[in-house]
PDB file of C-alpha atoms in Angstrom:
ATOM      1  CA  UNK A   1      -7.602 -24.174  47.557  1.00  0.00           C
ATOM      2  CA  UNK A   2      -6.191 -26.023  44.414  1.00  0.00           C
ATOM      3  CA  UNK A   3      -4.354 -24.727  41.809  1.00  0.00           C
ATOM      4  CA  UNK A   4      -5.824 -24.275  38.778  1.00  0.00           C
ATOM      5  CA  UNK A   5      -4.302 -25.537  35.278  1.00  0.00           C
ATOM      6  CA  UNK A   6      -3.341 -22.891  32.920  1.00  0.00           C
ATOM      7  CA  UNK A   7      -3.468 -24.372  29.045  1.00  0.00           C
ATOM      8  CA  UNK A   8      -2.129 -22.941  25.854  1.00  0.00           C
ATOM      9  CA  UNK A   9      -4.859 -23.387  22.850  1.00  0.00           C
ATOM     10  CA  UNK A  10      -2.335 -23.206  19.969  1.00  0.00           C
ATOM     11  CA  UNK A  11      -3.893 -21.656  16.518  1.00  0.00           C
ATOM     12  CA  UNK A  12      -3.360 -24.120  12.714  1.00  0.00           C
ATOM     13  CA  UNK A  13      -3.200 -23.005   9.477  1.00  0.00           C
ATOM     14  CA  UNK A  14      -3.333 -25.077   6.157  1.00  0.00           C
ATOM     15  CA  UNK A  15      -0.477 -25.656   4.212  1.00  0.00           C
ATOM     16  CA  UNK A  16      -2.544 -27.231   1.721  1.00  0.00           C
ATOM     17  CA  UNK A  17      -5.920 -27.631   1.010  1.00  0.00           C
ATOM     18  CA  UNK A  18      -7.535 -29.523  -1.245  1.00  0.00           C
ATOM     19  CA  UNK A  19     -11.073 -30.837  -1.776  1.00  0.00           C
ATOM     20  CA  UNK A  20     -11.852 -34.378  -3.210  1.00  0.00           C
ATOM     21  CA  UNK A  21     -15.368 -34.461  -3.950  1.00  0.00           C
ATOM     22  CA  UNK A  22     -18.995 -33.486  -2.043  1.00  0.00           C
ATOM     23  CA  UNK A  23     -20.411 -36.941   0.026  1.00  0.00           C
ATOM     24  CA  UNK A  24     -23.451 -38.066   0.020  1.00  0.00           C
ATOM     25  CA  UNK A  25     -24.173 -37.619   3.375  1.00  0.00           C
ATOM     26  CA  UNK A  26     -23.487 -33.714   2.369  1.00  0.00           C
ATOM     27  CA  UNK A  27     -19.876 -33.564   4.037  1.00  0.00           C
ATOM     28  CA  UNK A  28     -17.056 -32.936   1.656  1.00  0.00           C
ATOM     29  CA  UNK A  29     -14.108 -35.160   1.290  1.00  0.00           C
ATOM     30  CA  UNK A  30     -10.684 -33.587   2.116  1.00  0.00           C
ATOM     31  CA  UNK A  31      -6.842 -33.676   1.805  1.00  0.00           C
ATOM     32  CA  UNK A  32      -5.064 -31.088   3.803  1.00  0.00           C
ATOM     33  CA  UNK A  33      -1.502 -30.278   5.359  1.00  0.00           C
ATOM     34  CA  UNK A  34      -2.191 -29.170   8.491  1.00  0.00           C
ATOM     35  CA  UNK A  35       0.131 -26.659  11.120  1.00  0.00           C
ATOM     36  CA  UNK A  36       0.456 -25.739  14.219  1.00  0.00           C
ATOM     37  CA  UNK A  37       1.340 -22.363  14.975  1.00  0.00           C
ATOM     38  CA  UNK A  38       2.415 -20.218  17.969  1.00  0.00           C
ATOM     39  CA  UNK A  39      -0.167 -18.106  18.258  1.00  0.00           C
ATOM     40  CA  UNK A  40      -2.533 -19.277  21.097  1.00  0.00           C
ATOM     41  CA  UNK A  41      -5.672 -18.616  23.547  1.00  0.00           C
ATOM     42  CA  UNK A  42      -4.974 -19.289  27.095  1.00  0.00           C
ATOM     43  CA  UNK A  43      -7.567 -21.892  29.016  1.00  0.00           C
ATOM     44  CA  UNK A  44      -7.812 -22.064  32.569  1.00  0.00           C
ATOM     45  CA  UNK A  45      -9.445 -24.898  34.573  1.00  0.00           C
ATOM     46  CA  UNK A  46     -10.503 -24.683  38.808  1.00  0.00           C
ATOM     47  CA  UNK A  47     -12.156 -27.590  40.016  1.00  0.00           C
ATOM     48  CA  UNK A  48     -14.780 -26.402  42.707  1.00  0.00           C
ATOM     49  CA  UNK A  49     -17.843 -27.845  44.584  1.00  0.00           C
ATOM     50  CA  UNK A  50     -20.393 -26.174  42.690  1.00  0.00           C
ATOM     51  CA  UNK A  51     -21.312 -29.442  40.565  1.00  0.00           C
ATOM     52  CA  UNK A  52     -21.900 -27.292  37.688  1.00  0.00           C
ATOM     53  CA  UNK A  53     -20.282 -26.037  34.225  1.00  0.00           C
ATOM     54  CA  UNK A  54     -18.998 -22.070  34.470  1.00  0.00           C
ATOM     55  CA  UNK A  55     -17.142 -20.297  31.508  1.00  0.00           C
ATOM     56  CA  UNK A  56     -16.242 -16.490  31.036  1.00  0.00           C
ATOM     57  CA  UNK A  57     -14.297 -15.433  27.932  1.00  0.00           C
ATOM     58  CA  UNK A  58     -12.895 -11.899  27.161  1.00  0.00           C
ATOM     59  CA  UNK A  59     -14.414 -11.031  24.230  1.00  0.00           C
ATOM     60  CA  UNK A  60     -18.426 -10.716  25.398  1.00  0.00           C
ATOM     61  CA  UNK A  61     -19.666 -12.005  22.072  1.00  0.00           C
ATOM     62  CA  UNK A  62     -18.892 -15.073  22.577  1.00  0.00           C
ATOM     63  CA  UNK A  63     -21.133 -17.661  24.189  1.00  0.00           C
ATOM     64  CA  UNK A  64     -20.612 -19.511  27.809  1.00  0.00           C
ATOM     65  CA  UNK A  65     -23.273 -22.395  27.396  1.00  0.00           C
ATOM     66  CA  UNK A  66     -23.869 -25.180  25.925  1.00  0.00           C
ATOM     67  CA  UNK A  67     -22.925 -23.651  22.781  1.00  0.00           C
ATOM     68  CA  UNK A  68     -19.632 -23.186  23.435  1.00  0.00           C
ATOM     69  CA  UNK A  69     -17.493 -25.699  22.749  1.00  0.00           C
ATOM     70  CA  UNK A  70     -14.798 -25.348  25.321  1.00  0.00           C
ATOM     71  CA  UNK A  71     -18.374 -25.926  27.805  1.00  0.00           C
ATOM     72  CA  UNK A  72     -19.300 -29.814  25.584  1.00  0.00           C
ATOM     73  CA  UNK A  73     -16.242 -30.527  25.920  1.00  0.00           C
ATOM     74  CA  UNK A  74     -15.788 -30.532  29.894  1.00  0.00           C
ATOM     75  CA  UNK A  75     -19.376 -31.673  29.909  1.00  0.00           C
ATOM     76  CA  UNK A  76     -18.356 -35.121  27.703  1.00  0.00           C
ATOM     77  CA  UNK A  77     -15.863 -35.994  30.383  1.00  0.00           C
ATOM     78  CA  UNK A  78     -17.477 -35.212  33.394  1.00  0.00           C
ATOM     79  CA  UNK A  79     -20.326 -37.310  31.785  1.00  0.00           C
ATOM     80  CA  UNK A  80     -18.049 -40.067  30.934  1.00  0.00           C
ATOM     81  CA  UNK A  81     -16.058 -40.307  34.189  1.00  0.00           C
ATOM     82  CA  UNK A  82     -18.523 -39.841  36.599  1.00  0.00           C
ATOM     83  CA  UNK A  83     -17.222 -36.760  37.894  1.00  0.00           C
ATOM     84  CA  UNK A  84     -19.419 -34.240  40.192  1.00  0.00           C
ATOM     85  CA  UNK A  85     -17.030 -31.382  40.931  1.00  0.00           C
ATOM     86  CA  UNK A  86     -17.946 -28.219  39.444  1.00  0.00           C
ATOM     87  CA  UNK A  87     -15.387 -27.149  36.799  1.00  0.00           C
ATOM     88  CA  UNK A  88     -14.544 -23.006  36.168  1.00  0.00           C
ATOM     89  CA  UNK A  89     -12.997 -22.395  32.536  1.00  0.00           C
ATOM     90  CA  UNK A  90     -11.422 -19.076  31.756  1.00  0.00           C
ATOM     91  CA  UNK A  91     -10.996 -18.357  27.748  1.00  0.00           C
ATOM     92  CA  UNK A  92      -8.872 -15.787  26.700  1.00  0.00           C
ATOM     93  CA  UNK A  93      -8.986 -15.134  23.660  1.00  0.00           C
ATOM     94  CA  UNK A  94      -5.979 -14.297  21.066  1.00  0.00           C
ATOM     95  CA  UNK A  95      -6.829 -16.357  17.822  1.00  0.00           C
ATOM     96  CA  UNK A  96      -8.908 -14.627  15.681  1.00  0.00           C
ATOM     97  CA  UNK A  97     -12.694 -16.320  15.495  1.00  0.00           C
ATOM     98  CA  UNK A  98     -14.418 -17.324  12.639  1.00  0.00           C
ATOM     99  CA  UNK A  99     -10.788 -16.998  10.640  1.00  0.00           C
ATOM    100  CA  UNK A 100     -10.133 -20.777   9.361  1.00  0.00           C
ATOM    101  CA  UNK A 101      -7.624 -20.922  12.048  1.00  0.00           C
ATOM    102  CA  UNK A 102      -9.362 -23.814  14.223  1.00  0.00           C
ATOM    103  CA  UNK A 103     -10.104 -21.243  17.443  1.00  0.00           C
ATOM    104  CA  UNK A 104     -12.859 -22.493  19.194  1.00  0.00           C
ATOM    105  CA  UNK A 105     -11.694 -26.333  17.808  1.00  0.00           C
ATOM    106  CA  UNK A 106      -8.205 -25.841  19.972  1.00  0.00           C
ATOM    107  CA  UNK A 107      -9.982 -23.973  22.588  1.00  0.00           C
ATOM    108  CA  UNK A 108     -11.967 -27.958  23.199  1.00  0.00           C
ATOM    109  CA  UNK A 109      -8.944 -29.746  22.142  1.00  0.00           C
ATOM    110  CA  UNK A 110      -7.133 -27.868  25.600  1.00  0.00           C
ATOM    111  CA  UNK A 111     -10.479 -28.867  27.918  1.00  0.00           C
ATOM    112  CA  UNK A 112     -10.147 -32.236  26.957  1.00  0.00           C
ATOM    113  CA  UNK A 113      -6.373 -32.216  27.720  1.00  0.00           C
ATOM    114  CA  UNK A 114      -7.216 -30.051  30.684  1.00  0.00           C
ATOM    115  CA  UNK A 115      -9.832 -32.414  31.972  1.00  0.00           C
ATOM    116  CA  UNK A 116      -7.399 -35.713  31.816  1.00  0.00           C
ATOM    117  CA  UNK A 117      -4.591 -33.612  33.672  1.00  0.00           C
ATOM    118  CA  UNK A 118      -7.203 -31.656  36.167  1.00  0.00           C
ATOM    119  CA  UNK A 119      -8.717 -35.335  37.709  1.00  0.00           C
ATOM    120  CA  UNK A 120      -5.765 -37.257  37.067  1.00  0.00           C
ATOM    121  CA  UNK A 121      -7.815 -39.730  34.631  1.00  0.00           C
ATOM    122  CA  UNK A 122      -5.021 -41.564  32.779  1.00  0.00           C
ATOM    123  CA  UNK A 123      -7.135 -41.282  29.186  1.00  0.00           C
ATOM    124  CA  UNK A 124      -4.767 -42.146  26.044  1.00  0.00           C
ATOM    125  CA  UNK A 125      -4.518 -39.712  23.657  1.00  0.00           C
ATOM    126  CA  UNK A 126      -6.239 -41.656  21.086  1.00  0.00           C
ATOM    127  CA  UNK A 127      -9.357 -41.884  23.581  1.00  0.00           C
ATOM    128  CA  UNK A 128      -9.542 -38.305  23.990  1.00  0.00           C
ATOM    129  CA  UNK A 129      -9.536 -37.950  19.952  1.00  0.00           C
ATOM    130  CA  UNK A 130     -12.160 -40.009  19.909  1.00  0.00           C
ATOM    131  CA  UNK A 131     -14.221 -38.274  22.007  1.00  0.00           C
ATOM    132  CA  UNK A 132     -13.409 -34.814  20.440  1.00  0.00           C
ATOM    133  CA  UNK A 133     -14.095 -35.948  16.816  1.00  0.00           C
ATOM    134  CA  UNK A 134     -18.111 -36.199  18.268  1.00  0.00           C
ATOM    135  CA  UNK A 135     -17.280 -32.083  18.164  1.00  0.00           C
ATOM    136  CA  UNK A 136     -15.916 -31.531  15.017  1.00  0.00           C
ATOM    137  CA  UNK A 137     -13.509 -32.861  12.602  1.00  0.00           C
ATOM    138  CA  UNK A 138     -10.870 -30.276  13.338  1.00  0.00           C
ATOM    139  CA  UNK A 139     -10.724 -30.623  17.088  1.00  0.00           C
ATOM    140  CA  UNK A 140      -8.808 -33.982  17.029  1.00  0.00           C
ATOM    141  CA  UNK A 141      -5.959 -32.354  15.245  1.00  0.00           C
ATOM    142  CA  UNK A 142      -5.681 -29.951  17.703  1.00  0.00           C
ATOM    143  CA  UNK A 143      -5.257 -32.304  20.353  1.00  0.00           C
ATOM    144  CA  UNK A 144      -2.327 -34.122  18.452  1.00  0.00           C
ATOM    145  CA  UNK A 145      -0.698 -30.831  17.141  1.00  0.00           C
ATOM    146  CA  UNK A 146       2.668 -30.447  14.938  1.00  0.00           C
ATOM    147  CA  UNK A 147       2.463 -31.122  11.518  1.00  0.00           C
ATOM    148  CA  UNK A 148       0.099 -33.758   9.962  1.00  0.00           C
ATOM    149  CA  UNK A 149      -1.562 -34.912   6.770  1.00  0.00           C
ATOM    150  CA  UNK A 150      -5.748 -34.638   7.001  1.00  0.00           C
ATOM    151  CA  UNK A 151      -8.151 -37.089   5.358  1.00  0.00           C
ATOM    152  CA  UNK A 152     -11.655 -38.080   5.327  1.00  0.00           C
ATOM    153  CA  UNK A 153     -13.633 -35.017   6.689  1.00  0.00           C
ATOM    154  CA  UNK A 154     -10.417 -34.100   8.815  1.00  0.00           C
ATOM    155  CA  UNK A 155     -11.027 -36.514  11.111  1.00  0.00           C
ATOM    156  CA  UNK A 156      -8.200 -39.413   9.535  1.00  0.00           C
ATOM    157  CA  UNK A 157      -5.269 -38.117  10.393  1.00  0.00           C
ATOM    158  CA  UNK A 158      -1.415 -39.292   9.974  1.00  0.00           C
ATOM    159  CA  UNK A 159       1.828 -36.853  12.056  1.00  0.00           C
ATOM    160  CA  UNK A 160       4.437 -35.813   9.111  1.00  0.00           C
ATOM    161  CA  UNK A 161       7.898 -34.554   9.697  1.00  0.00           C
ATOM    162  CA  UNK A 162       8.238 -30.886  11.005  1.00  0.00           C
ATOM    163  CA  UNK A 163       8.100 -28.453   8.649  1.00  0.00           C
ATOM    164  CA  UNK A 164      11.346 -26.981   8.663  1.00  0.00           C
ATOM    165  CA  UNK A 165      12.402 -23.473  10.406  1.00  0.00           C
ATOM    166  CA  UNK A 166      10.825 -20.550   9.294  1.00  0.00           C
ATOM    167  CA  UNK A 167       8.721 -18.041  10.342  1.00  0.00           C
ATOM    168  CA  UNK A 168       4.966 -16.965   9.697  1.00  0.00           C
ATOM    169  CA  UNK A 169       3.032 -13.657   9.158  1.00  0.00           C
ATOM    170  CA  UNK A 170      -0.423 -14.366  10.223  1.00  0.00           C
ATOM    171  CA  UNK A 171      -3.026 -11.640   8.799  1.00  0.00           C
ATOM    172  CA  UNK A 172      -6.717 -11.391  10.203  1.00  0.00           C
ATOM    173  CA  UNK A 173      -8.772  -8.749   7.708  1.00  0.00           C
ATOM    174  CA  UNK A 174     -11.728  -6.677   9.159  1.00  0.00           C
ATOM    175  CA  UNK A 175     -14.455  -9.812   7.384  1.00  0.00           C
ATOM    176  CA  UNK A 176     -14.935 -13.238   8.052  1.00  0.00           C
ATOM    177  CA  UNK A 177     -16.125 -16.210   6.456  1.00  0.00           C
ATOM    178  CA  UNK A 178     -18.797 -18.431   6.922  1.00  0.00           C
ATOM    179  CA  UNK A 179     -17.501 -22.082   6.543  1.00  0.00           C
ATOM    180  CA  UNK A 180     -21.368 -23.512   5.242  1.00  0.00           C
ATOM    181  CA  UNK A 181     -21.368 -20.285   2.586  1.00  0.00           C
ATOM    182  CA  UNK A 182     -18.039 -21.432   1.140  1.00  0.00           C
ATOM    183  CA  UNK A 183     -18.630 -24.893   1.219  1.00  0.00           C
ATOM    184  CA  UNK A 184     -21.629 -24.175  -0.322  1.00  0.00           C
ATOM    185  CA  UNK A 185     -20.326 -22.211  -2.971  1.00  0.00           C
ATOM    186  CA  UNK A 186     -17.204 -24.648  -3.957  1.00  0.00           C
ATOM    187  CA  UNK A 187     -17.344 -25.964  -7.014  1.00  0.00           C
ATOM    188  CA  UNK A 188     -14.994 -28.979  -8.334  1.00  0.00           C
ATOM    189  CA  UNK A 189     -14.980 -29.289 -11.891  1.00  0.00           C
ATOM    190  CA  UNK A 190     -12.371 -29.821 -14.609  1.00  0.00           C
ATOM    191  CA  UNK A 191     -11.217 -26.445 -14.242  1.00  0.00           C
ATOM    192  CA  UNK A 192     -10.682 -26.705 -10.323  1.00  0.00           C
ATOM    193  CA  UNK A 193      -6.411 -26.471  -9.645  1.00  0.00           C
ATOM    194  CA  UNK A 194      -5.753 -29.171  -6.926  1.00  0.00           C
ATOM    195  CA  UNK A 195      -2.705 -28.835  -4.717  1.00  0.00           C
ATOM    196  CA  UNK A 196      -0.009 -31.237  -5.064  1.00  0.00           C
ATOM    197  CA  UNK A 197      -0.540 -32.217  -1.218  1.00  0.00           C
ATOM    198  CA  UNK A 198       1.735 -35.706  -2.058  1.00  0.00           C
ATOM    199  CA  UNK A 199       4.492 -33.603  -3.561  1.00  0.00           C
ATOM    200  CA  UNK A 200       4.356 -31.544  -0.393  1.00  0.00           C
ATOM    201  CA  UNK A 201       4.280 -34.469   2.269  1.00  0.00           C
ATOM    202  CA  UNK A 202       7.737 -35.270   0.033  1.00  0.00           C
ATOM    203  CA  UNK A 203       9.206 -31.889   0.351  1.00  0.00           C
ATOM    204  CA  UNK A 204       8.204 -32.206   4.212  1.00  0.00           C
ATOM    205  CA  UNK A 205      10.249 -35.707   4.776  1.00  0.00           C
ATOM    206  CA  UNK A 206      13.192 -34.093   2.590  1.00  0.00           C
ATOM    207  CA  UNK A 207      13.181 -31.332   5.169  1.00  0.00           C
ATOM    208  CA  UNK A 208      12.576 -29.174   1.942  1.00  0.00           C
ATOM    209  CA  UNK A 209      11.057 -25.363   2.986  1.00  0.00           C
ATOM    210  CA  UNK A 210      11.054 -24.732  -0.913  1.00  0.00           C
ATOM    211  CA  UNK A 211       9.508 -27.479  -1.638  1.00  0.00           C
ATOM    212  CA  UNK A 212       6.823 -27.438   0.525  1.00  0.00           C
ATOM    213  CA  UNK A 213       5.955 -23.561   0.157  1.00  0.00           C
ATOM    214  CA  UNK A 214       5.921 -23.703  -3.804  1.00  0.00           C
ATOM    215  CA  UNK A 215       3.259 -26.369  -3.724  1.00  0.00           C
ATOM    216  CA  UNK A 216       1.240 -24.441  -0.822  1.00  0.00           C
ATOM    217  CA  UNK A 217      -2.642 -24.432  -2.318  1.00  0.00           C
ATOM    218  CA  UNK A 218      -6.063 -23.970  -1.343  1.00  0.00           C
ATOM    219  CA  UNK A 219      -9.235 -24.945  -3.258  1.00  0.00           C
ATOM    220  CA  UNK A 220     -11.400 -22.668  -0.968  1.00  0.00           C
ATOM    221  CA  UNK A 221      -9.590 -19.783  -2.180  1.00  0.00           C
ATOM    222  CA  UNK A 222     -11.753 -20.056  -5.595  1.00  0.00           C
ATOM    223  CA  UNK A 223     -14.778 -19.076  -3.795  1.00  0.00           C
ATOM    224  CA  UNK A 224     -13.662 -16.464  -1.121  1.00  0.00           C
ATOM    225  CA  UNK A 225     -11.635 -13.793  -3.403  1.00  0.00           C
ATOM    226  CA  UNK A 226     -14.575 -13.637  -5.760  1.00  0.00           C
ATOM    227  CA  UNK A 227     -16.326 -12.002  -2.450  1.00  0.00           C
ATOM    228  CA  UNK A 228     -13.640 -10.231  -0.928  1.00  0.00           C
ATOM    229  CA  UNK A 229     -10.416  -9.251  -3.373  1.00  0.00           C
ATOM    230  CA  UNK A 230      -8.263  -8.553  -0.223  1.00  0.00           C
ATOM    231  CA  UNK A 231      -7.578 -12.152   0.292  1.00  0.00           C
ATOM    232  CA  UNK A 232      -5.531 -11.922  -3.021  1.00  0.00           C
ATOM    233  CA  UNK A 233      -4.182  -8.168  -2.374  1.00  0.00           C
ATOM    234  CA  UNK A 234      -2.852  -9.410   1.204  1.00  0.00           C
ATOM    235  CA  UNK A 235      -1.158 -12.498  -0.514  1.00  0.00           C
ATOM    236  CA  UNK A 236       0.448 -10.017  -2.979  1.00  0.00           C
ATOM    237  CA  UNK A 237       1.740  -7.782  -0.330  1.00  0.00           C
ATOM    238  CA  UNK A 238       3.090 -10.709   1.528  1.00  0.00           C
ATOM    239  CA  UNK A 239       5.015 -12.250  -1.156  1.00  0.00           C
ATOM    240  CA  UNK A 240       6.289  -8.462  -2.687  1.00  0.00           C
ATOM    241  CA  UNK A 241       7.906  -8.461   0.987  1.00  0.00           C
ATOM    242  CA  UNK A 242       9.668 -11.304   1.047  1.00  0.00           C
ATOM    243  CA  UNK A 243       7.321 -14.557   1.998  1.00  0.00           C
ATOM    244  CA  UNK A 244       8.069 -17.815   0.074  1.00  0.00           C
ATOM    245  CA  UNK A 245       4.548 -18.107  -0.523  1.00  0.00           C
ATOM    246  CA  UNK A 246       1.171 -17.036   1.093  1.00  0.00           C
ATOM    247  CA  UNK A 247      -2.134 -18.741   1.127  1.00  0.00           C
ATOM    248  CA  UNK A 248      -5.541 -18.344   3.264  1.00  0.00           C
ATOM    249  CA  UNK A 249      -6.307 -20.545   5.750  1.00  0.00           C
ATOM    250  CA  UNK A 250      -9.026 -23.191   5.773  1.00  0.00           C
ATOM    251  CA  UNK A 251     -12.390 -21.487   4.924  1.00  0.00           C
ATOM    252  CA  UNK A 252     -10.745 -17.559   5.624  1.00  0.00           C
ATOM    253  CA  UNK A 253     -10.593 -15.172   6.119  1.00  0.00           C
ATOM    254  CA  UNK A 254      -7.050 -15.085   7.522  1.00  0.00           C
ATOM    255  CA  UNK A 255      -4.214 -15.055   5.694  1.00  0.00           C
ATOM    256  CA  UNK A 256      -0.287 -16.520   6.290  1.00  0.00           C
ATOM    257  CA  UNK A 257       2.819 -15.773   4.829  1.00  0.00           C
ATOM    258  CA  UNK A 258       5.808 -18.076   5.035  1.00  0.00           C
ATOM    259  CA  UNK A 259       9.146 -16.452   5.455  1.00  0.00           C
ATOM    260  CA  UNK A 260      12.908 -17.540   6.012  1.00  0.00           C
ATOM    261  CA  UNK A 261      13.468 -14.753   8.767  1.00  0.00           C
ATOM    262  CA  UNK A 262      11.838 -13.020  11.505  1.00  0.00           C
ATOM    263  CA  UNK A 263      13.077  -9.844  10.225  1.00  0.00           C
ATOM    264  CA  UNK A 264      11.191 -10.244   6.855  1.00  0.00           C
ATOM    265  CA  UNK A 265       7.985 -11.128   8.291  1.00  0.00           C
ATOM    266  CA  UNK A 266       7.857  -8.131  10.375  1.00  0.00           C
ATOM    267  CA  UNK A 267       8.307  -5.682   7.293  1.00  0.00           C
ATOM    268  CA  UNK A 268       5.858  -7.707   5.287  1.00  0.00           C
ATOM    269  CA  UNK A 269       3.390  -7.387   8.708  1.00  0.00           C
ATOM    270  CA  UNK A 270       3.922  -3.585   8.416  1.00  0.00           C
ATOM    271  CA  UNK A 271       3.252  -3.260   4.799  1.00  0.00           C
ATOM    272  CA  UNK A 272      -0.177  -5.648   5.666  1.00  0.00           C
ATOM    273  CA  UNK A 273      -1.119  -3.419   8.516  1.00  0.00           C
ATOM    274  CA  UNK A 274      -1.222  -0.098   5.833  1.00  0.00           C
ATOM    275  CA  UNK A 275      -4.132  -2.041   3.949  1.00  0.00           C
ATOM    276  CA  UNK A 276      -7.113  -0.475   4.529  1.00  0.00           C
ATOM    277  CA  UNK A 277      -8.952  -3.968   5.912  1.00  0.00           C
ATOM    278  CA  UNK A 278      -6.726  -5.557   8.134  1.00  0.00           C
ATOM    279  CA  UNK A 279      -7.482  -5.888  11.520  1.00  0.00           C
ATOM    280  CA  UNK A 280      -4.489  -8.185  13.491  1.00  0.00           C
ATOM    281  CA  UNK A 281      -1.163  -9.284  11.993  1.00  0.00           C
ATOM    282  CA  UNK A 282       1.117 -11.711  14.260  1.00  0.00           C
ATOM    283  CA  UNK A 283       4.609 -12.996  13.712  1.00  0.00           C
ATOM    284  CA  UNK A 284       5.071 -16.214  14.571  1.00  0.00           C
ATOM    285  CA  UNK A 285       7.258 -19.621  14.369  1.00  0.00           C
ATOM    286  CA  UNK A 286       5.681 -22.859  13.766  1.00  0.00           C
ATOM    287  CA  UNK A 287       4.829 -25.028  16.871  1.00  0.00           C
ATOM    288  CA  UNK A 288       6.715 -28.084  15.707  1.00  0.00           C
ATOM    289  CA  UNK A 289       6.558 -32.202  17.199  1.00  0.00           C
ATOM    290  CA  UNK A 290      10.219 -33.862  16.841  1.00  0.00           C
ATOM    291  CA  UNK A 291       9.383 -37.283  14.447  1.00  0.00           C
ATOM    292  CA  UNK A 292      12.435 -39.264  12.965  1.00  0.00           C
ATOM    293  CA  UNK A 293      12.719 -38.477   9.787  1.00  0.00           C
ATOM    294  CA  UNK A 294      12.798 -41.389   7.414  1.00  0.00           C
ATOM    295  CA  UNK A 295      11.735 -42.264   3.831  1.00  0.00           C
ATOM    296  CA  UNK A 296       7.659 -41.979   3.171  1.00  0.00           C
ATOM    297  CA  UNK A 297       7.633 -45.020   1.123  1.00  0.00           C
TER     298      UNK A 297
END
């Protein structure tokens, strides 16, 4: 009987997030500082000689078809190399879905990984991005993890320096956000406040925490705390207890604080958890590449 591969699907948030304009082709153009963060879903991958595609997950709401991305995913390669063994994928689950945290995107990013290390298939990791940006624009990224700066519709992608040590409060409320409805809803106009993602790729090569948490922005945020005011009130809370700064995530609905000690985040996650709407706070350090660090220019 082999062994089968156990994966961690690491969660992002966005440092920054800013929106260039609406394509004509109906995708919007993007700049965003992207991060990986300790807080992951496990994946497990069996090989077996059913010649078929199985997933279960823990949380029953989630599908284990063809609409599942962790199942397209092990389909593209098995399509691509030939392959006829069955493959068995476990999911559990620990990233909160629909929360602008990349879930089900890392969940594919790990059976791609998974696949190349389960049949020993050599593929670079620029093939495998390749093949994951037919998924989505997110799921790339999570196959190259650390910290990087995001372009095009996510899918143009250049590794930055680490950002430098701290730790993160990660806060899930009791909504979530649909990423068409606040797309949708954006609207860029003279009034929209852009994030100063350059200044913050600076701060990140001067190994500069301050500098890149005072610059820490997110156009999206215009749409979702018109709906739901607890975006802002967590943020609030977060930064009364000590984060540098705190900003949603992608689309939402989660929320992150940044903080210089372990022992600050975990009050501020207390005084998050006594608001009436949140559902699942996790402390957490940043899941960091080592690059040299040398001038941007």
């Amino acid at each position: 009987m082999l062994e089968p591969l156990h994966l961690k699907a690491y969660a992002k948030v966005n440092l920054g997030l800013d929106v260039i304009r609406r394509r004509e082709d109906g995708y919007h153009e993007v700049r965003m500082i992207m991060q990986t963060v300790k807080l992951f879903d496990r994946i497990t991958l069996e090989k077996n000689d059913s010649g078929t595609i199985s997933l279960q997950t823990n949380l029953p709401y989630l599908p284990v078809n063809e609409k599942n991305l962790v199942y397209r995913a092990i389909d593209i390669i098995r399509r691509e190399y030939g392959i006829k063994d069955g493959v068995r994928a476990t999911i559990t689950k620990h990233i909160p879905v629909a929360a602008g945290m990349a879930g089900g995107s890392t969940d594919a990013a790990a059976a791609f990984v998974g696949m190349n290390q389960l049949f020993a298939l050599n593929i670079t990791q620029e093939t495998l991005m390749k093949y994951a940006v037919t998924l989505g624009a997110d799921i790339p990224y999570c196959i190259m993890r650390g910290t990087a700066l995001s372009e095009g519709i996510g899918e143009l992608l250049t590794p930055l320096p680490p950002i430098p040590d701290c730790w993160f409060l990660i806060v899930k409320p009791s909504f979530s956000m649909s990423t068409k409805f606040v797309y949708e809803n954006l609207v860029l106009d003279e009034n929209t406040v852009h994030p100063d993602i350059d200044g913050m790729r600076e701060a990140l090569y001067r190994n500069d925490l301050y500098g890149v948490t005072e610059r820490m922005g997110n156009v999206l945020e215009q749409v979702t705390e018109q709906h739901f005011p607890a975006i802002d009130e967590l943020k609030e809370i977060m930064k009364r207890n000590g984060a540098l700064n705190a900003l949603m995530s992608g689309s939402g609905s989660t929320v992150f604080g940044i903080f210089t000690s372990k022992e600050k985040a975990e009050r501020a996650s207390q005084a998050c958890r006594r608001h009436p709407q949140v559902r699942q706070t996790a402390v957490v350090r940043p899941f960091n590449k080592s690059l040299p660090r040398v001038s941007s220019q």
